[in-house]
Protein backbone atom coordinates (compact mmCIF):
# COMPACT_ATOMS: atom_id res chain seq x y z
CA UNK A 1 0.00 0.00 0.00
CA UNK A 2 1.19 3.56 -0.73
CA UNK A 3 0.09 6.84 0.98
CA UNK A 4 -0.60 9.82 -1.30
CA UNK A 5 0.97 13.14 -0.20
CA UNK A 6 1.43 16.56 -1.74
CA UNK A 7 4.91 15.57 -2.86
CA UNK A 8 3.90 12.20 -4.24
CA UNK A 9 3.37 8.79 -2.75
CA UNK A 10 5.41 6.95 -0.11
CA UNK A 11 5.24 3.28 0.78
CA UNK A 12 3.32 2.29 3.88
CA UNK A 13 5.66 0.83 6.56
CA UNK A 14 5.36 -2.91 6.83
CA UNK A 15 4.13 -4.30 10.15
CA UNK A 16 6.83 -5.64 12.45
CA UNK A 17 6.89 -9.45 12.33
CA UNK A 18 6.29 -10.97 15.77
CA UNK A 19 8.49 -13.53 17.48
CA UNK A 20 12.17 -14.36 17.33
CA UNK A 21 14.36 -14.15 14.21
CA UNK A 22 16.96 -16.79 13.42
CA UNK A 23 19.81 -16.15 10.98
CA UNK A 24 22.48 -18.61 9.85
CA UNK A 25 25.70 -17.83 8.01
CA UNK A 26 28.59 -19.82 6.65
CA UNK A 27 31.74 -18.41 8.25
CA UNK A 28 34.83 -20.18 7.00
CA UNK A 29 34.34 -23.88 7.58
CA UNK A 30 31.68 -23.41 10.29
CA UNK A 31 27.94 -22.63 10.25
CA UNK A 32 27.05 -19.89 12.75
CA UNK A 33 23.48 -19.31 14.01
CA UNK A 34 22.12 -16.07 15.49
CA UNK A 35 18.82 -15.55 17.34
CA UNK A 36 17.23 -12.16 17.93
CA UNK A 37 14.24 -11.69 20.26
CA UNK A 38 11.60 -8.96 20.29
CA UNK A 39 13.71 -6.80 22.62
CA UNK A 40 16.65 -6.82 20.20
CA UNK A 41 18.80 -9.18 22.25
CA UNK A 42 21.09 -11.22 19.96
CA UNK A 43 22.59 -14.60 20.87
CA UNK A 44 25.09 -16.37 18.64
CA UNK A 45 25.94 -20.06 18.58
CA UNK A 46 29.61 -19.21 19.09
CA UNK A 47 29.03 -16.91 22.08
CA UNK A 48 29.55 -19.65 24.66
CA UNK A 49 32.75 -20.89 23.05
CA UNK A 50 36.02 -19.89 24.73
CA UNK A 51 38.25 -17.30 23.06
CA UNK A 52 40.76 -19.23 20.94
CA UNK A 53 44.36 -19.23 22.10
CA UNK A 54 47.39 -18.36 20.00
CA UNK A 55 47.85 -21.96 18.87
CA UNK A 56 44.27 -22.20 17.63
CA UNK A 57 44.58 -18.81 15.94
CA UNK A 58 47.80 -19.94 14.25
CA UNK A 59 46.09 -23.11 13.02
CA UNK A 60 43.20 -21.07 11.63
CA UNK A 61 45.55 -18.72 9.80
CA UNK A 62 47.50 -21.66 8.37
CA UNK A 63 44.27 -23.33 7.28
CA UNK A 64 43.05 -20.08 5.70
CA UNK A 65 46.29 -19.71 3.72
CA UNK A 66 45.93 -23.19 2.23
CA UNK A 67 42.22 -23.92 1.84
CA UNK A 68 39.61 -21.82 -0.03
CA UNK A 69 37.17 -20.06 2.26
CA UNK A 70 33.71 -21.56 2.71
CA UNK A 71 34.84 -25.00 1.61
CA UNK A 72 33.13 -26.93 0.02
CA UNK A 73 30.48 -24.42 -1.05
CA UNK A 74 32.98 -22.18 -2.86
CA UNK A 75 34.47 -24.90 -5.09
CA UNK A 76 33.20 -27.72 -7.29
CA UNK A 77 32.63 -31.23 -5.87
CA UNK A 78 35.74 -32.58 -7.61
CA UNK A 79 38.07 -29.97 -6.09
CA UNK A 80 39.07 -31.87 -2.95
CA UNK A 81 39.75 -35.27 -4.58
CA UNK A 82 41.65 -33.74 -7.50
CA UNK A 83 43.78 -31.63 -5.16
CA UNK A 84 44.55 -34.65 -2.97
CA UNK A 85 45.91 -36.59 -5.92
CA UNK A 86 47.65 -33.54 -7.37
CA UNK A 87 49.46 -32.88 -4.09
CA UNK A 88 50.57 -36.51 -4.01
CA UNK A 89 51.78 -36.01 -7.59
CA UNK A 90 53.67 -32.86 -6.53
CA UNK A 91 55.34 -34.74 -3.68
CA UNK A 92 56.59 -37.58 -5.86
CA UNK A 93 57.47 -35.16 -8.66
CA UNK A 94 59.92 -33.21 -6.51
CA UNK A 95 61.03 -36.47 -4.89
CA UNK A 96 62.20 -37.61 -8.35
CA UNK A 97 63.30 -34.20 -9.63
CA UNK A 98 65.68 -33.58 -6.72
CA UNK A 99 67.69 -36.72 -7.45
CA UNK A 100 67.67 -35.90 -11.17
CA UNK A 101 68.98 -32.42 -10.50
CA UNK A 102 71.73 -33.82 -8.29
CA UNK A 103 72.75 -36.22 -11.07
CA UNK A 104 72.78 -33.47 -13.71
CA UNK A 105 74.90 -31.25 -11.45
CA UNK A 106 77.34 -34.07 -10.77
CA UNK A 107 77.71 -34.94 -14.46
CA UNK A 108 78.34 -31.41 -15.71
CA UNK A 109 82.06 -31.43 -14.83
CA UNK A 110 82.99 -34.51 -16.88
CA UNK A 111 80.71 -33.26 -19.67
CA UNK A 112 82.59 -29.96 -19.93
CA UNK A 113 85.89 -31.79 -19.91
CA UNK A 114 84.71 -34.06 -22.72
CA UNK A 115 83.48 -31.06 -24.68
CA UNK A 116 86.86 -29.33 -24.43
CA UNK A 117 88.67 -32.52 -25.44
CA UNK A 118 86.77 -32.72 -28.74
CA UNK A 119 88.73 -29.75 -30.10
CA UNK A 120 86.16 -28.93 -32.74
CA UNK A 121 86.22 -25.38 -34.08
CA UNK A 122 83.40 -23.12 -32.86
CA UNK A 123 82.31 -25.84 -30.43
CA UNK A 124 82.77 -24.41 -26.96
CA UNK A 125 80.84 -24.26 -23.71
CA UNK A 126 79.24 -20.90 -24.47
CA UNK A 127 77.90 -21.99 -27.86
CA UNK A 128 76.63 -25.33 -26.61
CA UNK A 129 74.96 -23.69 -23.61
CA UNK A 130 73.31 -21.15 -25.91
CA UNK A 131 71.91 -23.95 -28.08
CA UNK A 132 70.75 -25.87 -24.99
CA UNK A 133 68.80 -22.85 -23.77
CA UNK A 134 67.46 -21.48 -27.04
CA UNK A 135 66.38 -24.60 -28.92
CA UNK A 136 63.69 -25.45 -26.30
CA UNK A 137 62.39 -21.88 -26.55
CA UNK A 138 62.12 -22.16 -30.32
CA UNK A 139 60.45 -25.57 -29.92
CA UNK A 140 57.87 -24.13 -27.54
CA UNK A 141 57.20 -21.25 -29.93
CA UNK A 142 56.74 -23.68 -32.83
CA UNK A 143 54.42 -25.89 -30.79
CA UNK A 144 51.67 -23.32 -30.25
CA UNK A 145 49.48 -25.07 -32.82
CA UNK A 146 49.28 -27.92 -30.32
CA UNK A 147 47.35 -25.67 -27.95
CA UNK A 148 43.99 -25.96 -29.71
CA UNK A 149 44.43 -29.69 -30.24
CA UNK A 150 45.14 -30.40 -26.56
CA UNK A 151 42.34 -28.09 -25.43
CA UNK A 152 39.78 -30.11 -27.40
CA UNK A 153 40.87 -33.39 -25.80
CA UNK A 154 42.41 -32.37 -22.46
CA UNK A 155 42.80 -35.48 -20.31
CA UNK A 156 44.93 -37.57 -22.71
CA UNK A 157 47.18 -34.60 -23.38
CA UNK A 158 47.54 -33.84 -19.66
CA UNK A 159 48.62 -37.43 -19.06
CA UNK A 160 50.90 -37.52 -22.11
CA UNK A 161 52.64 -34.30 -21.11
CA UNK A 162 53.14 -35.64 -17.60
CA UNK A 163 54.64 -38.85 -18.99
CA UNK A 164 57.08 -36.73 -21.01
CA UNK A 165 58.14 -34.90 -17.88
CA UNK A 166 58.52 -38.09 -15.84
CA UNK A 167 60.55 -39.82 -18.55
CA UNK A 168 62.75 -36.73 -18.87
CA UNK A 169 63.52 -36.74 -15.15
CA UNK A 170 64.52 -40.40 -15.24
CA UNK A 171 66.74 -39.77 -18.27
CA UNK A 172 68.34 -36.80 -16.50
CA UNK A 173 69.02 -38.97 -13.47
CA UNK A 174 70.98 -41.33 -15.73
CA UNK A 175 73.36 -38.64 -17.02
CA UNK A 176 76.13 -39.47 -14.56
CA UNK A 177 76.01 -43.12 -15.71
CA UNK A 178 76.17 -42.33 -19.43
CA UNK A 179 79.21 -41.31 -21.49
CA UNK A 180 80.13 -37.67 -20.83
CA UNK A 181 79.85 -36.82 -24.52
CA UNK A 182 76.11 -37.51 -24.49
CA UNK A 183 75.42 -34.96 -21.74
CA UNK A 184 74.62 -31.83 -23.74
CA UNK A 185 72.83 -33.53 -26.68
CA UNK A 186 70.68 -35.51 -24.22
CA UNK A 187 69.73 -32.54 -22.06
CA UNK A 188 68.98 -30.40 -25.11
CA UNK A 189 66.70 -33.05 -26.56
CA UNK A 190 64.95 -33.54 -23.21
CA UNK A 191 64.43 -29.80 -22.81
CA UNK A 192 62.84 -29.63 -26.27
CA UNK A 193 60.51 -32.52 -25.41
CA UNK A 194 59.60 -30.82 -22.14
CA UNK A 195 58.79 -27.61 -24.02
CA UNK A 196 56.27 -29.48 -26.16
CA UNK A 197 54.78 -31.09 -23.07
CA UNK A 198 54.52 -27.73 -21.33
CA UNK A 199 52.49 -26.25 -24.19
CA UNK A 200 50.16 -29.26 -24.26
CA UNK A 201 49.65 -29.36 -20.50
CA UNK A 202 49.12 -25.61 -20.10
CA UNK A 203 46.46 -25.53 -22.80
CA UNK A 204 44.76 -28.76 -21.76
CA UNK A 205 44.48 -27.80 -18.09
CA UNK A 206 43.73 -24.09 -18.59
CA UNK A 207 40.01 -24.43 -17.83
CA UNK A 208 40.26 -26.79 -14.85
CA UNK A 209 40.84 -24.31 -12.03
CA UNK A 210 38.33 -21.74 -13.37
CA UNK A 211 35.67 -24.47 -13.44
CA UNK A 212 36.47 -25.48 -9.85
CA UNK A 213 36.33 -21.91 -8.51
CA UNK A 214 32.56 -21.56 -8.22
CA UNK A 215 32.16 -18.21 -6.43
CA UNK A 216 34.25 -15.79 -8.48
CA UNK A 217 37.21 -16.83 -6.32
CA UNK A 218 39.64 -17.87 -9.04
CA UNK A 219 42.44 -15.73 -7.63
CA UNK A 220 42.01 -17.15 -4.15
CA UNK A 221 41.84 -20.76 -5.34
CA UNK A 222 44.86 -20.34 -7.62
CA UNK A 223 46.95 -18.77 -4.87
CA UNK A 224 46.03 -21.36 -2.26
CA UNK A 225 46.65 -24.20 -4.70
CA UNK A 226 50.13 -22.76 -5.18
CA UNK A 227 50.66 -22.57 -1.41
CA UNK A 228 49.63 -26.20 -1.02
CA UNK A 229 51.99 -27.33 -3.77
CA UNK A 230 54.88 -25.33 -2.32
CA UNK A 231 54.67 -27.04 1.07
CA UNK A 232 54.29 -30.50 -0.44
CA UNK A 233 57.17 -29.88 -2.87
CA UNK A 234 59.48 -28.93 -0.01
CA UNK A 235 58.59 -32.19 1.72
CA UNK A 236 59.12 -34.17 -1.49
CA UNK A 237 62.51 -32.58 -2.17
CA UNK A 238 63.65 -33.29 1.38
CA UNK A 239 62.53 -36.91 1.14
CA UNK A 240 64.26 -37.26 -2.24
CA UNK A 241 67.60 -36.03 -0.87
CA UNK A 242 67.28 -38.35 2.13
CA UNK A 243 66.52 -41.33 -0.12
CA UNK A 244 69.50 -40.64 -2.38
CA UNK A 245 71.75 -40.30 0.65
CA UNK A 246 70.51 -43.57 2.13
CA UNK A 247 71.01 -45.51 -1.12
CA UNK A 248 74.34 -44.01 -2.16
CA UNK A 249 76.28 -46.25 0.22
CA UNK A 250 75.05 -49.63 -1.07
CA UNK A 251 74.41 -48.61 -4.71
CA UNK A 252 76.69 -45.70 -5.49
CA UNK A 253 75.49 -42.19 -6.24
CA UNK A 254 74.62 -42.68 -9.91
CA UNK A 255 72.51 -45.77 -9.41
CA UNK A 256 70.91 -44.32 -6.27
CA UNK A 257 69.79 -41.22 -8.16
CA UNK A 258 68.39 -43.35 -10.98
CA UNK A 259 66.46 -45.61 -8.58
CA UNK A 260 64.97 -42.71 -6.60
CA UNK A 261 63.99 -40.84 -9.76
CA UNK A 262 62.40 -43.95 -11.27
CA UNK A 263 60.38 -44.70 -8.14
CA UNK A 264 59.18 -41.10 -7.92
CA UNK A 265 58.23 -41.07 -11.61
CA UNK A 266 56.19 -44.28 -11.31
CA UNK A 267 54.38 -43.10 -8.18
CA UNK A 268 53.78 -39.66 -9.72
CA UNK A 269 52.29 -41.19 -12.87
CA UNK A 270 49.92 -43.28 -10.79
CA UNK A 271 48.77 -40.18 -8.89
CA UNK A 272 48.28 -38.29 -12.16
CA UNK A 273 46.08 -41.06 -13.53
CA UNK A 274 43.97 -41.11 -10.35
CA UNK A 275 43.62 -37.34 -10.46
CA UNK A 276 42.33 -37.42 -14.03
CA UNK A 277 39.89 -40.17 -13.13
CA UNK A 278 38.18 -38.08 -10.43
CA UNK A 279 38.29 -34.75 -12.28
CA UNK A 280 34.98 -33.59 -13.78
CA UNK A 281 36.72 -32.43 -16.93
CA UNK A 282 35.29 -34.33 -19.88
CA UNK A 283 34.26 -31.96 -22.68
CA UNK A 284 31.85 -32.78 -25.45
CA UNK A 285 34.18 -33.26 -28.39
CA UNK A 286 34.20 -35.36 -31.53
CA UNK A 287 35.69 -38.43 -29.84
CA UNK A 288 33.23 -38.21 -26.96
CA UNK A 289 30.27 -37.82 -29.29
CA UNK A 290 31.40 -40.82 -31.32
CA UNK A 291 31.51 -42.83 -28.09
CA UNK A 292 27.91 -41.86 -27.30
CA UNK A 293 26.68 -42.66 -30.81
CA UNK A 294 28.42 -46.04 -30.88
CA UNK A 295 27.51 -47.18 -27.36
CA UNK A 296 24.35 -45.30 -26.49
CA UNK A 297 23.96 -42.73 -23.72
CA UNK A 298 27.13 -43.56 -21.77
CA UNK A 299 29.55 -41.50 -19.73
CA UNK A 300 33.19 -40.63 -20.45
CA UNK A 301 35.90 -43.26 -20.57
CA UNK A 302 37.47 -43.60 -17.11
CA UNK A 303 40.47 -45.68 -18.16
CA UNK A 304 43.04 -42.95 -18.74
CA UNK A 305 45.51 -45.29 -20.44
CA UNK A 306 42.87 -46.15 -23.04
CA UNK A 307 42.31 -42.45 -23.62
CA UNK A 308 45.97 -42.13 -24.62
CA UNK A 309 45.04 -43.98 -27.80
CA UNK A 310 42.97 -40.95 -28.78
CA UNK A 311 46.19 -39.07 -29.38
CA UNK A 312 46.91 -41.12 -32.50
CA UNK A 313 43.42 -40.51 -33.91
CA UNK A 314 42.87 -37.00 -35.19
CA UNK A 315 39.47 -35.36 -35.52
CA UNK A 316 37.82 -35.88 -38.91
CA UNK A 317 35.07 -33.27 -38.78
CA UNK A 318 35.31 -29.52 -39.15
CA UNK A 319 32.18 -28.32 -37.36
CA UNK A 320 31.93 -24.90 -38.93
CA UNK A 321 33.56 -24.73 -42.35
CA UNK A 322 33.61 -22.18 -45.18
CA UNK A 323 30.47 -22.10 -47.34
CA UNK A 324 31.80 -22.28 -50.95
CA UNK A 325 31.64 -26.11 -51.38
CA UNK A 326 28.09 -26.06 -49.99
CA UNK A 327 27.01 -23.35 -52.43
CA UNK A 328 28.54 -25.28 -55.32
CA UNK A 329 26.51 -28.39 -54.51
CA UNK A 330 23.68 -28.85 -57.09
CA UNK A 331 21.52 -29.99 -54.16
CA UNK A 332 21.87 -26.62 -52.41
CA UNK A 333 18.21 -25.49 -52.89
CA UNK A 334 16.93 -28.78 -51.48
CA UNK A 335 19.46 -28.70 -48.66
CA UNK A 336 18.53 -25.14 -47.73
CA UNK A 337 14.89 -26.15 -47.49
CA UNK A 338 15.73 -29.26 -45.45
CA UNK A 339 17.85 -27.34 -42.92
CA UNK A 340 15.59 -24.28 -42.76
CA UNK A 341 14.81 -24.93 -39.08
CA UNK A 342 18.30 -26.00 -38.02
CA UNK A 343 21.37 -23.87 -37.28
CA UNK A 344 23.65 -25.71 -39.70
CA UNK A 345 23.76 -27.14 -43.21
CA UNK A 346 25.50 -30.27 -44.28
CA UNK A 347 26.60 -31.67 -47.62
CA UNK A 348 28.96 -34.32 -48.97
CA UNK A 349 32.25 -32.94 -50.25
CA UNK A 350 35.05 -35.17 -51.51
CA UNK A 351 33.29 -38.19 -50.08
CA UNK A 352 33.01 -36.86 -46.53
CA UNK A 353 30.53 -34.77 -44.50
CA UNK A 354 30.99 -31.02 -44.90
CA UNK A 355 29.41 -28.84 -42.19
CA UNK A 356 28.60 -25.14 -42.34
CA UNK A 357 27.15 -23.35 -39.32
CA UNK A 358 24.53 -20.85 -40.52
CA UNK A 359 21.97 -18.27 -39.53
CA UNK A 360 18.99 -18.38 -41.93
CA UNK A 361 17.48 -14.91 -42.11
CA UNK A 362 14.19 -16.18 -43.56
CA UNK A 363 13.47 -18.56 -40.65
CA UNK A 364 14.04 -19.09 -36.95
CA UNK A 365 16.76 -21.71 -37.10
CA UNK A 366 18.75 -20.91 -33.95
CA UNK A 367 18.44 -23.16 -30.91
CA UNK A 368 16.69 -21.34 -28.03
CA UNK A 369 18.82 -20.24 -25.11
CA UNK A 370 19.22 -22.95 -22.47
CA UNK A 371 18.11 -22.86 -18.86
CA UNK A 372 19.71 -24.37 -15.76
CA UNK A 373 21.25 -26.87 -15.22
CA UNK A 374 22.70 -26.18 -18.69
CA UNK A 375 24.81 -23.04 -19.20
CA UNK A 376 22.53 -20.02 -19.64
CA UNK A 377 24.90 -17.62 -21.41
CA UNK A 378 23.78 -16.44 -24.84
CA UNK A 379 26.85 -17.78 -26.67
CA UNK A 380 26.01 -21.33 -25.59
CA UNK A 381 23.38 -21.54 -28.32
CA UNK A 382 26.19 -21.67 -30.89
CA UNK A 383 27.87 -24.46 -28.96
CA UNK A 384 24.65 -26.47 -28.82
CA UNK A 385 24.35 -26.01 -32.57
CA UNK A 386 27.84 -27.45 -33.00
CA UNK A 387 26.88 -30.54 -31.00
CA UNK A 388 23.84 -31.11 -33.18
CA UNK A 389 25.80 -30.58 -36.39
CA UNK A 390 28.61 -32.90 -35.28
CA UNK A 391 26.10 -35.60 -34.32
CA UNK A 392 24.55 -35.41 -37.79
CA UNK A 393 27.99 -35.39 -39.40
CA UNK A 394 29.07 -38.57 -37.60
CA UNK A 395 25.85 -40.34 -38.59
CA UNK A 396 26.34 -39.27 -42.21
CA UNK A 397 29.96 -40.43 -42.19
CA UNK A 398 28.89 -43.88 -41.00
CA UNK A 399 26.14 -44.05 -43.64
CA UNK A 400 28.53 -43.05 -46.44
CA UNK A 401 30.80 -45.98 -45.59
CA UNK A 402 27.99 -48.56 -45.85
CA UNK A 403 26.83 -50.80 -48.67
CA UNK A 404 23.37 -49.21 -48.80
CA UNK A 405 24.89 -45.88 -49.85
CA UNK A 406 27.13 -47.57 -52.43
CA UNK A 407 24.10 -49.27 -53.96
CA UNK A 408 22.20 -45.97 -53.98
CA UNK A 409 25.06 -44.34 -55.91
CA UNK A 410 24.92 -47.10 -58.51
CA UNK A 411 21.15 -46.87 -58.85
CA UNK A 412 20.50 -43.10 -58.59
CA UNK A 413 23.80 -41.37 -59.22
CA UNK A 414 26.12 -39.59 -56.81
CA UNK A 415 24.17 -36.35 -56.31
CA UNK A 416 20.82 -38.02 -55.61
CA UNK A 417 22.45 -40.59 -53.32
CA UNK A 418 24.14 -37.85 -51.32
CA UNK A 419 20.88 -35.97 -50.85
CA UNK A 420 19.08 -39.11 -49.76
CA UNK A 421 21.87 -39.94 -47.27
CA UNK A 422 21.63 -36.47 -45.73
CA UNK A 423 17.84 -36.64 -45.51
CA UNK A 424 17.88 -40.03 -43.81
CA UNK A 425 20.51 -39.12 -41.22
CA UNK A 426 18.69 -35.82 -40.61
CA UNK A 427 15.78 -37.78 -39.16
CA UNK A 428 18.09 -39.71 -36.82
CA UNK A 429 19.73 -36.58 -35.37
CA UNK A 430 18.25 -35.35 -32.05
CA UNK A 431 16.02 -32.33 -32.63
CA UNK A 432 15.81 -31.25 -28.97
CA UNK A 433 19.38 -30.43 -27.99
CA UNK A 434 18.36 -29.23 -24.53
CA UNK A 435 17.18 -32.69 -23.50
CA UNK A 436 20.07 -34.40 -25.26
CA UNK A 437 22.63 -32.27 -23.42
CA UNK A 438 20.88 -32.80 -20.10
CA UNK A 439 21.13 -36.55 -20.70
CA UNK A 440 24.84 -36.15 -21.42
CA UNK A 441 25.24 -34.10 -18.27
CA UNK A 442 23.56 -36.81 -16.19
CA UNK A 443 26.15 -39.27 -17.51
CA UNK A 444 29.05 -37.12 -16.31
CA UNK A 445 29.95 -35.13 -19.42
CA UNK A 446 31.11 -31.53 -18.87
CA UNK A 447 28.44 -29.96 -21.05
CA UNK A 448 29.72 -26.44 -20.43
CA UNK A 449 32.83 -27.44 -22.39
CA UNK A 450 32.05 -27.95 -26.09
CA UNK A 451 35.25 -28.49 -28.07
CA UNK A 452 35.10 -29.08 -31.81
CA UNK A 453 37.44 -28.20 -34.63
CA UNK A 454 35.83 -25.42 -36.64
CA UNK A 455 34.23 -22.01 -36.29
CA UNK A 456 31.04 -21.89 -34.23
CA UNK A 457 30.18 -18.43 -35.58
CA UNK A 458 27.47 -18.93 -38.21
CA UNK A 459 27.46 -17.57 -41.75
CA UNK A 460 24.45 -15.43 -42.74
CA UNK A 461 22.03 -16.73 -45.37
CA UNK A 462 19.47 -14.31 -46.79
Short mmCIF file of N, CA and C in Angstrom, two decimals, residues 1-13:
data_model
loop_
_atom_site.label_atom_id
_atom_site.label_comp_id
_atom_site.label_asym_id
_atom_site.label_seq_id
_atom_site.Cartn_x
_atom_site.Cartn_y
_atom_site.Cartn_z
N UNK A 1 0.85 -1.19 0.00
CA UNK A 1 0.00 0.00 0.00
C UNK A 1 0.89 1.24 0.00
N UNK A 2 0.44 2.32 -0.67
CA UNK A 2 1.19 3.56 -0.73
C UNK A 2 0.28 4.69 -0.24
N UNK A 3 0.82 5.69 0.47
CA UNK A 3 0.09 6.84 0.98
C UNK A 3 0.35 8.03 0.08
N UNK A 4 -0.72 8.68 -0.40
CA UNK A 4 -0.60 9.82 -1.30
C UNK A 4 -0.36 11.09 -0.48
N UNK A 5 0.66 11.87 -0.85
CA UNK A 5 0.97 13.14 -0.20
C UNK A 5 1.08 14.21 -1.26
N UNK A 6 1.30 15.45 -0.80
CA UNK A 6 1.43 16.56 -1.74
C UNK A 6 2.66 16.41 -2.61
N UNK A 7 3.66 15.72 -2.11
CA UNK A 7 4.91 15.57 -2.86
C UNK A 7 4.99 14.21 -3.57
N UNK A 8 3.89 13.51 -3.59
CA UNK A 8 3.90 12.20 -4.24
C UNK A 8 3.45 11.13 -3.27
N UNK A 9 3.80 9.89 -3.58
CA UNK A 9 3.37 8.79 -2.75
C UNK A 9 4.57 8.18 -2.05
N UNK A 10 4.36 7.65 -0.86
CA UNK A 10 5.41 6.95 -0.11
C UNK A 10 4.86 5.60 0.30
N UNK A 11 5.73 4.61 0.41
CA UNK A 11 5.24 3.28 0.78
C UNK A 11 4.82 3.23 2.24
N UNK A 12 3.78 2.49 2.51
CA UNK A 12 3.32 2.29 3.88
C UNK A 12 4.28 1.38 4.61
N UNK A 13 4.74 1.71 5.82
CA UNK A 13 5.66 0.83 6.56
C UNK A 13 5.02 -0.54 6.78
#
